[in-house]
PDB file of C-alpha atoms in Angstrom:
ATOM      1  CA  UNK I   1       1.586 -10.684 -10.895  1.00  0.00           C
ATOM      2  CA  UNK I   2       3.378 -11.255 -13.997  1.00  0.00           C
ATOM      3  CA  UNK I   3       5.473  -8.699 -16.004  1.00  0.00           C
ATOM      4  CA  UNK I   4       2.772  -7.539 -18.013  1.00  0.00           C
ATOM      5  CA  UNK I   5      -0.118  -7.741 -16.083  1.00  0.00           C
ATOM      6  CA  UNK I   6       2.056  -5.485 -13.710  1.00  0.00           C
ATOM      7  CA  UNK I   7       3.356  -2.870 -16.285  1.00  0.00           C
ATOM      8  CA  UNK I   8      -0.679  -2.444 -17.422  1.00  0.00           C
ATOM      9  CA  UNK I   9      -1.230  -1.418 -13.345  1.00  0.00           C
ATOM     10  CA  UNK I  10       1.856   0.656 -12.868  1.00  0.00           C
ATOM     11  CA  UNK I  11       1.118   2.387 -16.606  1.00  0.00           C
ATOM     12  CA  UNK I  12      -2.857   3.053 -14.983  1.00  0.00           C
ATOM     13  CA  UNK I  13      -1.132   4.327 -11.413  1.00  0.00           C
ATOM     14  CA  UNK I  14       1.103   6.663 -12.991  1.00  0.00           C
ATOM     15  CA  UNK I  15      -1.875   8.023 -15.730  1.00  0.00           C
ATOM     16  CA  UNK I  16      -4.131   8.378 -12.377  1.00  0.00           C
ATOM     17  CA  UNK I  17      -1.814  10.286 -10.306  1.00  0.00           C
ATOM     18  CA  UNK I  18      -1.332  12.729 -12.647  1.00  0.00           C
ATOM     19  CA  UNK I  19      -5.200  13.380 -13.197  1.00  0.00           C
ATOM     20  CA  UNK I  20      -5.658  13.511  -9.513  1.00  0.00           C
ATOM     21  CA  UNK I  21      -2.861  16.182  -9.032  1.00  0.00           C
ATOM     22  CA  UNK I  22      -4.016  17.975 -11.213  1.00  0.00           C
ATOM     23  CA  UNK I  23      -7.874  17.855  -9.841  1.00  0.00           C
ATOM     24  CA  UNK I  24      -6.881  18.566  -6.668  1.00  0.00           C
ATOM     25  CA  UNK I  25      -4.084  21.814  -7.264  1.00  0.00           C
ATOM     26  CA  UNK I  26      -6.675  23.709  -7.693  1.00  0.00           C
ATOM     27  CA  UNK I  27      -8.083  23.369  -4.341  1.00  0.00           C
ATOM     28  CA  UNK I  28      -5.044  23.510  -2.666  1.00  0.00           C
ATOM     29  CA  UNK I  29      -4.342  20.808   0.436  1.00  0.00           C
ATOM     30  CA  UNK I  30      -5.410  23.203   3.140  1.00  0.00           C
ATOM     31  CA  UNK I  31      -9.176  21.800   3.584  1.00  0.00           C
ATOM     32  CA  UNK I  32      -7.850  18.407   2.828  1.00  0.00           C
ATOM     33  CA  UNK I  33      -8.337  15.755   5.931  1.00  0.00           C
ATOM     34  CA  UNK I  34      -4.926  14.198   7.562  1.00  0.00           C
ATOM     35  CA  UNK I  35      -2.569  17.203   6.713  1.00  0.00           C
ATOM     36  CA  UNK I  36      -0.737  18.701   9.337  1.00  0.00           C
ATOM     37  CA  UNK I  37      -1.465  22.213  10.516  1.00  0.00           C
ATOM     38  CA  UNK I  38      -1.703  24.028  13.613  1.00  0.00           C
ATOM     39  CA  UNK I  39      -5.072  23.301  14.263  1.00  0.00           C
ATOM     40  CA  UNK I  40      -4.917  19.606  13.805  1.00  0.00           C
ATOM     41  CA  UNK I  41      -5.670  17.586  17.034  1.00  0.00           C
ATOM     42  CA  UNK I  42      -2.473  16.579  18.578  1.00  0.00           C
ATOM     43  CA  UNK I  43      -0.316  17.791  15.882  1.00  0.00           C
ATOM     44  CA  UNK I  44       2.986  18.567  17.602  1.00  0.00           C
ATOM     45  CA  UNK I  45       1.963  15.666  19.827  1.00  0.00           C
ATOM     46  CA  UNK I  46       5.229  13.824  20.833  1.00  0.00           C
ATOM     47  CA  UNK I  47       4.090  10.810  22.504  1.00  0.00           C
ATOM     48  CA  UNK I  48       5.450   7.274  23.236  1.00  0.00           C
ATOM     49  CA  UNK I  49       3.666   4.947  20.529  1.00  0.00           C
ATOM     50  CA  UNK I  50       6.415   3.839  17.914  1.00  0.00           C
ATOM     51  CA  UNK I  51       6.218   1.538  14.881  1.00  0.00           C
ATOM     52  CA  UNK I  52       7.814  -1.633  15.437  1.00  0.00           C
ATOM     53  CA  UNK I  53      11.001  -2.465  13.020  1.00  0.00           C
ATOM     54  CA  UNK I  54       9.397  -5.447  12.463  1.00  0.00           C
ATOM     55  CA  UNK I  55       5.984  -3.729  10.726  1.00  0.00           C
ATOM     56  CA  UNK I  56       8.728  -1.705   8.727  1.00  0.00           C
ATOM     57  CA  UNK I  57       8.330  -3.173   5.415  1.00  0.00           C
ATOM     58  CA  UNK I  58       9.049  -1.133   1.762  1.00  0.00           C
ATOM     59  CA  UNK I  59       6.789  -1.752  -1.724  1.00  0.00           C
ATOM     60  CA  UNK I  60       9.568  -2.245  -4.145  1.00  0.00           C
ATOM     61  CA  UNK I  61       7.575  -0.386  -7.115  1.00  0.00           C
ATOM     62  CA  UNK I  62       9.364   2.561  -5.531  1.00  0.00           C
ATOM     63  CA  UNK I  63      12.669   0.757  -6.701  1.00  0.00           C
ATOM     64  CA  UNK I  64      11.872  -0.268  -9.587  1.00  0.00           C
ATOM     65  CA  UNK I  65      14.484   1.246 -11.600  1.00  0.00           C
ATOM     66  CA  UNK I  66      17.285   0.123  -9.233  1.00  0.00           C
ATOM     67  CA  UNK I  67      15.896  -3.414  -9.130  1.00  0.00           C
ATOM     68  CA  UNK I  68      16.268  -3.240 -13.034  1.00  0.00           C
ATOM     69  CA  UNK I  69      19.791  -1.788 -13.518  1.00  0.00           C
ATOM     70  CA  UNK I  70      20.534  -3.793 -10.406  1.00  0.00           C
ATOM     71  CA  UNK I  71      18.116  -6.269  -8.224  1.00  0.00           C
ATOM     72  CA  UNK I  72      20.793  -8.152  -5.807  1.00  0.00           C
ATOM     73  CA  UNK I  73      22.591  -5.286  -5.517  1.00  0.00           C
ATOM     74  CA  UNK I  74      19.711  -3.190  -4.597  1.00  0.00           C
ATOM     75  CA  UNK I  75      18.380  -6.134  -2.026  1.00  0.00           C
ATOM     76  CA  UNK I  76      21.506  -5.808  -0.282  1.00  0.00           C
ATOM     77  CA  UNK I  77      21.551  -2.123   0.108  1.00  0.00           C
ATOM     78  CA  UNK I  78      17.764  -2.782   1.413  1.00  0.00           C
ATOM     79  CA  UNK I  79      18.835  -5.127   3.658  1.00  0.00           C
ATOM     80  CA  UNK I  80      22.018  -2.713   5.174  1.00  0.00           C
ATOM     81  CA  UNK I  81      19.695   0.659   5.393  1.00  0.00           C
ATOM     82  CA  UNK I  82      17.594  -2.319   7.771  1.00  0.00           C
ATOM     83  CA  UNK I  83      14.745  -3.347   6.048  1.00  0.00           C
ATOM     84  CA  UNK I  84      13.631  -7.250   6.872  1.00  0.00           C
ATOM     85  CA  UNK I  85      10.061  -7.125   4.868  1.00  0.00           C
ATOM     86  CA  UNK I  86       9.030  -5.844   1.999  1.00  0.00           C
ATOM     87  CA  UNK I  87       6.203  -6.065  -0.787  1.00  0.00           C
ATOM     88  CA  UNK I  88       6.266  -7.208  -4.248  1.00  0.00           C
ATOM     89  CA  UNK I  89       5.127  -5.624  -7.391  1.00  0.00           C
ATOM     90  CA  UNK I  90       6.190  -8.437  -9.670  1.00  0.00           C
ATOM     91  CA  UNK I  91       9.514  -9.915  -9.709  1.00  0.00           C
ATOM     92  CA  UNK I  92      12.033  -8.460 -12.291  1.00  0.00           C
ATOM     93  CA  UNK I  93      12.180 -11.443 -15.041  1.00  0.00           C
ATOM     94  CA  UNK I  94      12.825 -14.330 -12.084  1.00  0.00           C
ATOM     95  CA  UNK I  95      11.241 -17.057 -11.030  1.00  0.00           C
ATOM     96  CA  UNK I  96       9.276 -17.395  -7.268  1.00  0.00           C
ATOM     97  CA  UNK I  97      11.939 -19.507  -6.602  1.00  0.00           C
ATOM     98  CA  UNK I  98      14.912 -17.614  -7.927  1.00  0.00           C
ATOM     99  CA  UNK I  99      13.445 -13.994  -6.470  1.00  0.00           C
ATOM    100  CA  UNK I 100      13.029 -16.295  -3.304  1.00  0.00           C
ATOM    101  CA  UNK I 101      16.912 -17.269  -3.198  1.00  0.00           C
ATOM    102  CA  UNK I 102      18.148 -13.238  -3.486  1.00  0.00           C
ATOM    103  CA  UNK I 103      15.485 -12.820  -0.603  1.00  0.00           C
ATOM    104  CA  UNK I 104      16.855 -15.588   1.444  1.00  0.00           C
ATOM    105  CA  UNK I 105      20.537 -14.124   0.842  1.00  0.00           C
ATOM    106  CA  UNK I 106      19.543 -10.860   2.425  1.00  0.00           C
ATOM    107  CA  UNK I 107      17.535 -12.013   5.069  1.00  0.00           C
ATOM    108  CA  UNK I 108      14.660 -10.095   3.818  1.00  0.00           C
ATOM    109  CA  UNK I 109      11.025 -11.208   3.848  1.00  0.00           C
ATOM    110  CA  UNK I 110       8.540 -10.847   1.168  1.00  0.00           C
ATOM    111  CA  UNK I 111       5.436 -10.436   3.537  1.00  0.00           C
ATOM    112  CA  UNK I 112       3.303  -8.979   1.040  1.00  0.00           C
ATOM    113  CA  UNK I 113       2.960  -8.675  -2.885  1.00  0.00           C
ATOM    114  CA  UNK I 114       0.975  -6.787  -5.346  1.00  0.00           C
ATOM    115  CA  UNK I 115      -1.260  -8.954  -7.416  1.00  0.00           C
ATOM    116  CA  UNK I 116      -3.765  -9.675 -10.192  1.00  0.00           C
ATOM    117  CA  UNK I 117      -6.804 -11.610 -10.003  1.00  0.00           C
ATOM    118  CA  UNK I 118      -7.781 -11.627 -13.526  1.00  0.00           C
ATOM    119  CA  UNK I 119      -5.152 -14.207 -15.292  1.00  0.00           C
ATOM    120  CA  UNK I 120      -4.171 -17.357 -13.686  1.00  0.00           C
ATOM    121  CA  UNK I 121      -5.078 -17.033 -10.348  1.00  0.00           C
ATOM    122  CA  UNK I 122      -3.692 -20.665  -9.067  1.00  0.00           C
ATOM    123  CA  UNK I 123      -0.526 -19.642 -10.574  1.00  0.00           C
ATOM    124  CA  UNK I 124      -0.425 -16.297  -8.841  1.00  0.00           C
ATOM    125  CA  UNK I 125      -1.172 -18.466  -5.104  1.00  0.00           C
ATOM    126  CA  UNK I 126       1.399 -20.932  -5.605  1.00  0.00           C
ATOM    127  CA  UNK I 127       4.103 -18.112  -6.615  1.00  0.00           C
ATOM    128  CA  UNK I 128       2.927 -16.036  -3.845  1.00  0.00           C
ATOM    129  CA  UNK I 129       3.182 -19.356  -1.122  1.00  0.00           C
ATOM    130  CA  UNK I 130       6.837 -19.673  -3.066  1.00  0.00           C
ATOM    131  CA  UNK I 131       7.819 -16.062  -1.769  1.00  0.00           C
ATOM    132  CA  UNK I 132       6.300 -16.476   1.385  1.00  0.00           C
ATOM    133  CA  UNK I 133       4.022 -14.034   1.116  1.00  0.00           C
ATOM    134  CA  UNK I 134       1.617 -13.776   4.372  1.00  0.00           C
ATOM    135  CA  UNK I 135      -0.668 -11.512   2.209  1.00  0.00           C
ATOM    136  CA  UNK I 136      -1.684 -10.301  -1.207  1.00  0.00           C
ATOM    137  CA  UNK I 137      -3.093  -7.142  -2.330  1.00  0.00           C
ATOM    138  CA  UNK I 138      -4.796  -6.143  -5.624  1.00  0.00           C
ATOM    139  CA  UNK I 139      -3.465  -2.647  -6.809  1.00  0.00           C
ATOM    140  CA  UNK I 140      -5.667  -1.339  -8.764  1.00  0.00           C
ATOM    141  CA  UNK I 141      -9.005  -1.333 -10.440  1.00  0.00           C
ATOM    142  CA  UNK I 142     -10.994   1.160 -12.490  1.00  0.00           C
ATOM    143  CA  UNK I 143     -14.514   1.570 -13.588  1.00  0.00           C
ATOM    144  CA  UNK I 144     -16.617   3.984 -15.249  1.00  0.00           C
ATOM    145  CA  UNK I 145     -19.805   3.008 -13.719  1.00  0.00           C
ATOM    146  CA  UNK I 146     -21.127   1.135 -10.027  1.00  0.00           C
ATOM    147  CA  UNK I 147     -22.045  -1.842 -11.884  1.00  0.00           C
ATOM    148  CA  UNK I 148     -18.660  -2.479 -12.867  1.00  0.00           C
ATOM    149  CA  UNK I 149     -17.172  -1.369  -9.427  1.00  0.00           C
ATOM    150  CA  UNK I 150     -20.426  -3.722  -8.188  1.00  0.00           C
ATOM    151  CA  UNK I 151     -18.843  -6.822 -10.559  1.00  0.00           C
ATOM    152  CA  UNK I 152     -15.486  -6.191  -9.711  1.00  0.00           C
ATOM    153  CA  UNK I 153     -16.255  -6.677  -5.819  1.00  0.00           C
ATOM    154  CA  UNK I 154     -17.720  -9.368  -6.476  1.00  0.00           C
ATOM    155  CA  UNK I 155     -14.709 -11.272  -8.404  1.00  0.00           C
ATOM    156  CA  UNK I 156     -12.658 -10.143  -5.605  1.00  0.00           C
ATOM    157  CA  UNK I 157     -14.245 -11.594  -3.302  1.00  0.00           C
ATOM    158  CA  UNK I 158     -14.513 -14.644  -4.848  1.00  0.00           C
ATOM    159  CA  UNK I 159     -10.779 -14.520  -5.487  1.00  0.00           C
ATOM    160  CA  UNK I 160     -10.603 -13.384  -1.594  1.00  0.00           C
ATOM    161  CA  UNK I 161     -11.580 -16.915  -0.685  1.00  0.00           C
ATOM    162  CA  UNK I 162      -9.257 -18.913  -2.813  1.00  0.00           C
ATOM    163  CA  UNK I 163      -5.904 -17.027  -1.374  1.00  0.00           C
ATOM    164  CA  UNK I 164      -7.931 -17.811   2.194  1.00  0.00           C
ATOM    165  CA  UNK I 165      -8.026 -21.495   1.198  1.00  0.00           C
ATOM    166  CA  UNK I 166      -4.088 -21.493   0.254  1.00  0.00           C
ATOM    167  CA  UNK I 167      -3.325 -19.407   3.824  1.00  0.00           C
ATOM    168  CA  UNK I 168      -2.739 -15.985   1.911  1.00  0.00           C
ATOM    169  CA  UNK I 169      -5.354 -12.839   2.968  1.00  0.00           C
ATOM    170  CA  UNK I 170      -5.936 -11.031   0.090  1.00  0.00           C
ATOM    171  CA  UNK I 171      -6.985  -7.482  -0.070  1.00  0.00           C
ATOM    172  CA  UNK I 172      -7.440  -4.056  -1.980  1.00  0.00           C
ATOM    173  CA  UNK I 173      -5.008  -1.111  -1.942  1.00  0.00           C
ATOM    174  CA  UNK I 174      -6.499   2.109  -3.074  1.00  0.00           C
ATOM    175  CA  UNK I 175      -6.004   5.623  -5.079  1.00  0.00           C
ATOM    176  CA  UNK I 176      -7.601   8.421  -5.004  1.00  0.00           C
ATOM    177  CA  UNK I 177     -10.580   7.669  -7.494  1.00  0.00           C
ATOM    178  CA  UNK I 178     -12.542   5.041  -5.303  1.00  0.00           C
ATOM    179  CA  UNK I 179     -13.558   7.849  -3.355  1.00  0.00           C
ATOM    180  CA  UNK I 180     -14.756   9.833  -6.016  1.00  0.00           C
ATOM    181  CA  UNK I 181     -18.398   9.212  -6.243  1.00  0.00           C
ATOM    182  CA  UNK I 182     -20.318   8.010  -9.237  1.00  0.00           C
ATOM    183  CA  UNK I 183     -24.304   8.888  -9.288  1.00  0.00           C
ATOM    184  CA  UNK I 184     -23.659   9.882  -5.748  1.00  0.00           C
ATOM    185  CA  UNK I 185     -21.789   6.712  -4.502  1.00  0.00           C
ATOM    186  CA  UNK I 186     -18.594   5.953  -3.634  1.00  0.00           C
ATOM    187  CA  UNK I 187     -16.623   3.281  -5.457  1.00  0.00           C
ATOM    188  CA  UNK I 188     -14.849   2.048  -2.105  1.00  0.00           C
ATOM    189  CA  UNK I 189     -18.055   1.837  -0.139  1.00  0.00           C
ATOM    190  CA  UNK I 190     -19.127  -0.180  -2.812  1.00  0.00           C
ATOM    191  CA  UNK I 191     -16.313  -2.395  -2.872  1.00  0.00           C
ATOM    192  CA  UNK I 192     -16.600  -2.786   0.880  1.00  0.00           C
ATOM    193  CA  UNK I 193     -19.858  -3.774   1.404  1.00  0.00           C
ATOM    194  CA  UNK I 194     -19.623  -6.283  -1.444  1.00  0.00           C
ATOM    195  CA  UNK I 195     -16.904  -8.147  -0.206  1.00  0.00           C
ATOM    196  CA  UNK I 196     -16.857 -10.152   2.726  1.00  0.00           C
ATOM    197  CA  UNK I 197     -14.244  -8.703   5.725  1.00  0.00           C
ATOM    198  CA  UNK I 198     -13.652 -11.990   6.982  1.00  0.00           C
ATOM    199  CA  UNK I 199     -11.583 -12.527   3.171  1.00  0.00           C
ATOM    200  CA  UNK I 200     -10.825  -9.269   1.846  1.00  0.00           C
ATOM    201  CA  UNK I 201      -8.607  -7.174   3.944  1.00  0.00           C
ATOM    202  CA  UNK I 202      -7.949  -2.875   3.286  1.00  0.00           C
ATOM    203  CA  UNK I 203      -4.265  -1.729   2.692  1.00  0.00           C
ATOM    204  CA  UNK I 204      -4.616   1.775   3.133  1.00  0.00           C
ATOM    205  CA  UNK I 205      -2.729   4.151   0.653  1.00  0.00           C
ATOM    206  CA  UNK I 206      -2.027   7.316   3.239  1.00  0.00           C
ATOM    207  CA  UNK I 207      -1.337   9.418   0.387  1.00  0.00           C
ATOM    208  CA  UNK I 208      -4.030   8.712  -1.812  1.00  0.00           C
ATOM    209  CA  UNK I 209      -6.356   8.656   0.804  1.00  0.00           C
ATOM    210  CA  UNK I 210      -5.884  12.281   1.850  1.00  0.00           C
ATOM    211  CA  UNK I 211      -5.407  12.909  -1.675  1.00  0.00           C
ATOM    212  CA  UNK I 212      -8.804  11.992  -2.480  1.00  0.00           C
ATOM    213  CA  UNK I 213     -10.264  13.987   0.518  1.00  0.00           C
ATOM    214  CA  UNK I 214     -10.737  11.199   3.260  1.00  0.00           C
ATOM    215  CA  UNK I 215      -9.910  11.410   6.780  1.00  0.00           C
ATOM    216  CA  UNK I 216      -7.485   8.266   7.219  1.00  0.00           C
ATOM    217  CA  UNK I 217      -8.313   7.842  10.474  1.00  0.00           C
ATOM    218  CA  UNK I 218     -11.999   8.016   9.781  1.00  0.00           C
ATOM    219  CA  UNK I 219     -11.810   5.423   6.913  1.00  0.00           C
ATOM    220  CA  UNK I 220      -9.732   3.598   9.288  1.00  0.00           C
ATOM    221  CA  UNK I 221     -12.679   3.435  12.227  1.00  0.00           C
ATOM    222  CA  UNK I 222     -15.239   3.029   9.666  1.00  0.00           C
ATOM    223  CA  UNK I 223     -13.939  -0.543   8.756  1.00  0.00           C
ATOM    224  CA  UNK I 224     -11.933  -1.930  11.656  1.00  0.00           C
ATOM    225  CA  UNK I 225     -10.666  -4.237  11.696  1.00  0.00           C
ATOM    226  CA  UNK I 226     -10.062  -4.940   7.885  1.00  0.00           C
ATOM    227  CA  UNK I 227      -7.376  -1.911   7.631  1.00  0.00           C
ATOM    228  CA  UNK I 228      -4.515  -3.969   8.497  1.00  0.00           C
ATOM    229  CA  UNK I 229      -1.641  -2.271   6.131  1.00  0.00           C
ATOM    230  CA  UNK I 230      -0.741   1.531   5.449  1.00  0.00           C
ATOM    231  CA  UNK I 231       1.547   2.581   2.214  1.00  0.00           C
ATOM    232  CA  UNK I 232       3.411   5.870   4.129  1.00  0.00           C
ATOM    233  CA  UNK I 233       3.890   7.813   1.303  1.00  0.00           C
ATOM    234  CA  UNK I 234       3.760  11.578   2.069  1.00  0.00           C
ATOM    235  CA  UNK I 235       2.461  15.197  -0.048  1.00  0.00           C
ATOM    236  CA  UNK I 236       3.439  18.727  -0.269  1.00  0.00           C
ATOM    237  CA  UNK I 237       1.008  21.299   0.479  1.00  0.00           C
ATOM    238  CA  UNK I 238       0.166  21.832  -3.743  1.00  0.00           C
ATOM    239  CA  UNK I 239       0.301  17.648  -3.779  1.00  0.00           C
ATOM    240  CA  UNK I 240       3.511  16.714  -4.565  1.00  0.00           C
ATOM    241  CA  UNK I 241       3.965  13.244  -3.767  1.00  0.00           C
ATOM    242  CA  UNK I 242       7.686  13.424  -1.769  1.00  0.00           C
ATOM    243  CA  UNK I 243       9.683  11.223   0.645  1.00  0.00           C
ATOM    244  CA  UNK I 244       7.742  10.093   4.475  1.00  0.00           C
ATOM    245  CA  UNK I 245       7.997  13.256   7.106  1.00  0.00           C
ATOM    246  CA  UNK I 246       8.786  15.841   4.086  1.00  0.00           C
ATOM    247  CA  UNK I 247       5.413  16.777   3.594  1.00  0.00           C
ATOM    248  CA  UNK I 248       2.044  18.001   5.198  1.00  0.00           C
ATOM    249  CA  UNK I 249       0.614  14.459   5.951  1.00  0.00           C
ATOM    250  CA  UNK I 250       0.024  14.285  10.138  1.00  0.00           C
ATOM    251  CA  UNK I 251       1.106  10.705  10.035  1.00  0.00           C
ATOM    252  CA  UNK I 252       1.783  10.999  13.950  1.00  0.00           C
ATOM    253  CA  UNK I 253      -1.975  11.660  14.301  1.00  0.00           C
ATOM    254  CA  UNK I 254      -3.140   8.718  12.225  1.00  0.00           C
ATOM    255  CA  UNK I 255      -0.871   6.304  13.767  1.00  0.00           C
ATOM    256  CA  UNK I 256      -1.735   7.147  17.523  1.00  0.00           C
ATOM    257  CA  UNK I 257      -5.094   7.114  16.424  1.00  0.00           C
ATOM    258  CA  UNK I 258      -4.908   3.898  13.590  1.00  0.00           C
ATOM    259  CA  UNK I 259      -2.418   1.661  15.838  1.00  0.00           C
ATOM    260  CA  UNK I 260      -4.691  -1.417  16.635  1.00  0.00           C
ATOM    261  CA  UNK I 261      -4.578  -4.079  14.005  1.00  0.00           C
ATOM    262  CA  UNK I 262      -1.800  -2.552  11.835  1.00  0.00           C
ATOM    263  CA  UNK I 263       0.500  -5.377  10.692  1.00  0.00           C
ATOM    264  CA  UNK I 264       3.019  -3.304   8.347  1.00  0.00           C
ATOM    265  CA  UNK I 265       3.906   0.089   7.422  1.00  0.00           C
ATOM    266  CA  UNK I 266       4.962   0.132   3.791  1.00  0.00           C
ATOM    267  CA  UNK I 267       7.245   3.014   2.515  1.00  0.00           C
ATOM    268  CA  UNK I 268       6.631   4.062  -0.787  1.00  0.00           C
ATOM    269  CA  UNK I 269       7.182   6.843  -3.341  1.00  0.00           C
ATOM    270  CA  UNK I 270       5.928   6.276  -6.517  1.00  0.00           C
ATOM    271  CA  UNK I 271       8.199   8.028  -8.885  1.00  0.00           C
ATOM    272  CA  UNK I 272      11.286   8.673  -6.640  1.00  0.00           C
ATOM    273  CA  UNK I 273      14.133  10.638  -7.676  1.00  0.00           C
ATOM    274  CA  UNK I 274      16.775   8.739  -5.834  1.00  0.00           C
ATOM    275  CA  UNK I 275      14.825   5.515  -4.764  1.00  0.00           C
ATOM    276  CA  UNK I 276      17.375   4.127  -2.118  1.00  0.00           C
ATOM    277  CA  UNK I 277      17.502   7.612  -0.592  1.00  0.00           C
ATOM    278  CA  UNK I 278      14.018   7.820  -0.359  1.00  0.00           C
ATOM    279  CA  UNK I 279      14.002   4.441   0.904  1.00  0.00           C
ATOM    280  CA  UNK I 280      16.551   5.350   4.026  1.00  0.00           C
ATOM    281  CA  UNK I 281      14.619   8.036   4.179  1.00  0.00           C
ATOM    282  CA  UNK I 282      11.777   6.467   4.826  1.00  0.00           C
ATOM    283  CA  UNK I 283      13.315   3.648   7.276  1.00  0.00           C
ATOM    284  CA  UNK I 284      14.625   6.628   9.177  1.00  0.00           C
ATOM    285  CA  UNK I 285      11.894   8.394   9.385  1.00  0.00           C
ATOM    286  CA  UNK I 286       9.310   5.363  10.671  1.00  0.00           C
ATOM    287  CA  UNK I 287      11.970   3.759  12.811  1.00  0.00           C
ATOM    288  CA  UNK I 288      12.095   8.026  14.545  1.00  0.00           C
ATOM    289  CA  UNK I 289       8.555   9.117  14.419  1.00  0.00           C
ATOM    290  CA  UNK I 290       6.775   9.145  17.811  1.00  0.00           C
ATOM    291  CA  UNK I 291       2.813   9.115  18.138  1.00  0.00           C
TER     292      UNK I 291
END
């Protein structure tokens, strides 16, 4: 994704997270699906399932700032906290190849990357094969009506099946609106029946998921096997996004539950107030959490 093209997502992710706080503070997170409480199954539940280091991976829109003031410095304190993958959201004014080299240095792996499919989309593969990205996601997309959402499947999955041809899966990582339905349908059912799962996987956004009332483990079993990646990213009671394991979010639940299939759990935090402490935290906590 290039500079721009990214800043027009992150400006629409930031605008739709605070619309979707605000819808849902009224409510309050206690009917919400995938929060913790004492009468969630298992919750309490200390078993021995454990997320590989090696699905551990970190979406580096949560450092964003750092990476700006500071990007090899802040890929070497990524690398010493422990991470060894983690997922683009553009690439800071370098090159593939030079973002590729401060990579290399730190032994870190870009697995995965945020990207468009609306500019140059044979640019976008050959940057992504560059990084050594094993998969692609879009980030974000936005419609008013189920014609566009209908459209917009479409060019995905069209766009699905020339990242296939290059060796790169590409999927769709969603907010909260997709489940928000329009003339009584749901965005995301529309965008998964109109796409192909054999090309387009599901990233799963745990916080936006609960945040737009869906059962994560539900969405989960209602289109395995194309849910192959989780952003951990957790909520306060009133829906405060905050740090993994310092909110309501029964993550031990949906990973017993969610653990076939699941290549990478991606920390993220998408307006952090110390972004390397949130991303230790978040290490700490996936590397400690048993399910």
């Amino acid at each position: 994704m290039c500079g721009e093209e990214a800043e027009r997502f992150h400006s629409r992710r930031s605008l739709l997270r605070g619309a979707a706080t605000a819808a849902v503070a009224v409510g309050a997170a206690v009917a919400l699906p995938g929060v913790a409480s004492a009468a969630t199954e298992g919750h309490g539940h200390h078993g021995r399932g454990r997320v590989p280091v090696d699905k551990i991976s970190i979406q580096l829109y949560s450092l964003r700032t750092a990476l700006q003031a500071d990007l090899p410095g802040t890929l070497s304190a990524l690398a010493d906290i422990g991470y060894r993958k983690v997922e683009l959201a553009g690439t800071y004014g370098r090159t593939a190849e030079e973002f590729r080299g401060l990579l290399d240095k730190n032994r870190i792996r870009a697995t995965s990357t945020h990207v468009g499919i609306d500019g140059d989309i044979d640019k976008t593969i050959a940057d992504a094969k560059v990084l050594g990205n094993t998969r692609a996601n879009v980030p974000f997309a936005a419609f008013d009506t189920i014609d566009g959402w209908t459209r917009f499947a479409g060019r995905l999955d069209t766009a699905a099946r020339k990242f296939r041809q290059a060796g790169i899966p590409l999927g769709y990582h969603n907010h909260a609106h997709e489940f928000a339905p329009l003339g009584g349908v749901r965005p995301y059912d529309v965008l998964t029946r109109n796409t192909n799962p054999r090309y387009v996987h599901l990233e799963i956004d745990l916080f936006w998921a609960v945040e737009g009332g869906v059962d994560p483990v539900s969405l989960y079993r209602q289109h395995f096997p194309r849910v192959v990646q989780y952003h951990v990213k957790d909520r306060t009671a009133d829906g405060k996004m905050v740090d993994p394991g310092k909110g309501v979010i029964d993550f031990p639940r949906i990973f017993r539950n969610t653990r076939a299939n699941l290549h990478e759990y991606i920390v993220e935090h998408d307006n952090p107030t110390d972004p390397l402490s949130t991303a230790q935290t978040g290490f700490t906590y996936l590397r400690n959490v048993r399910f």
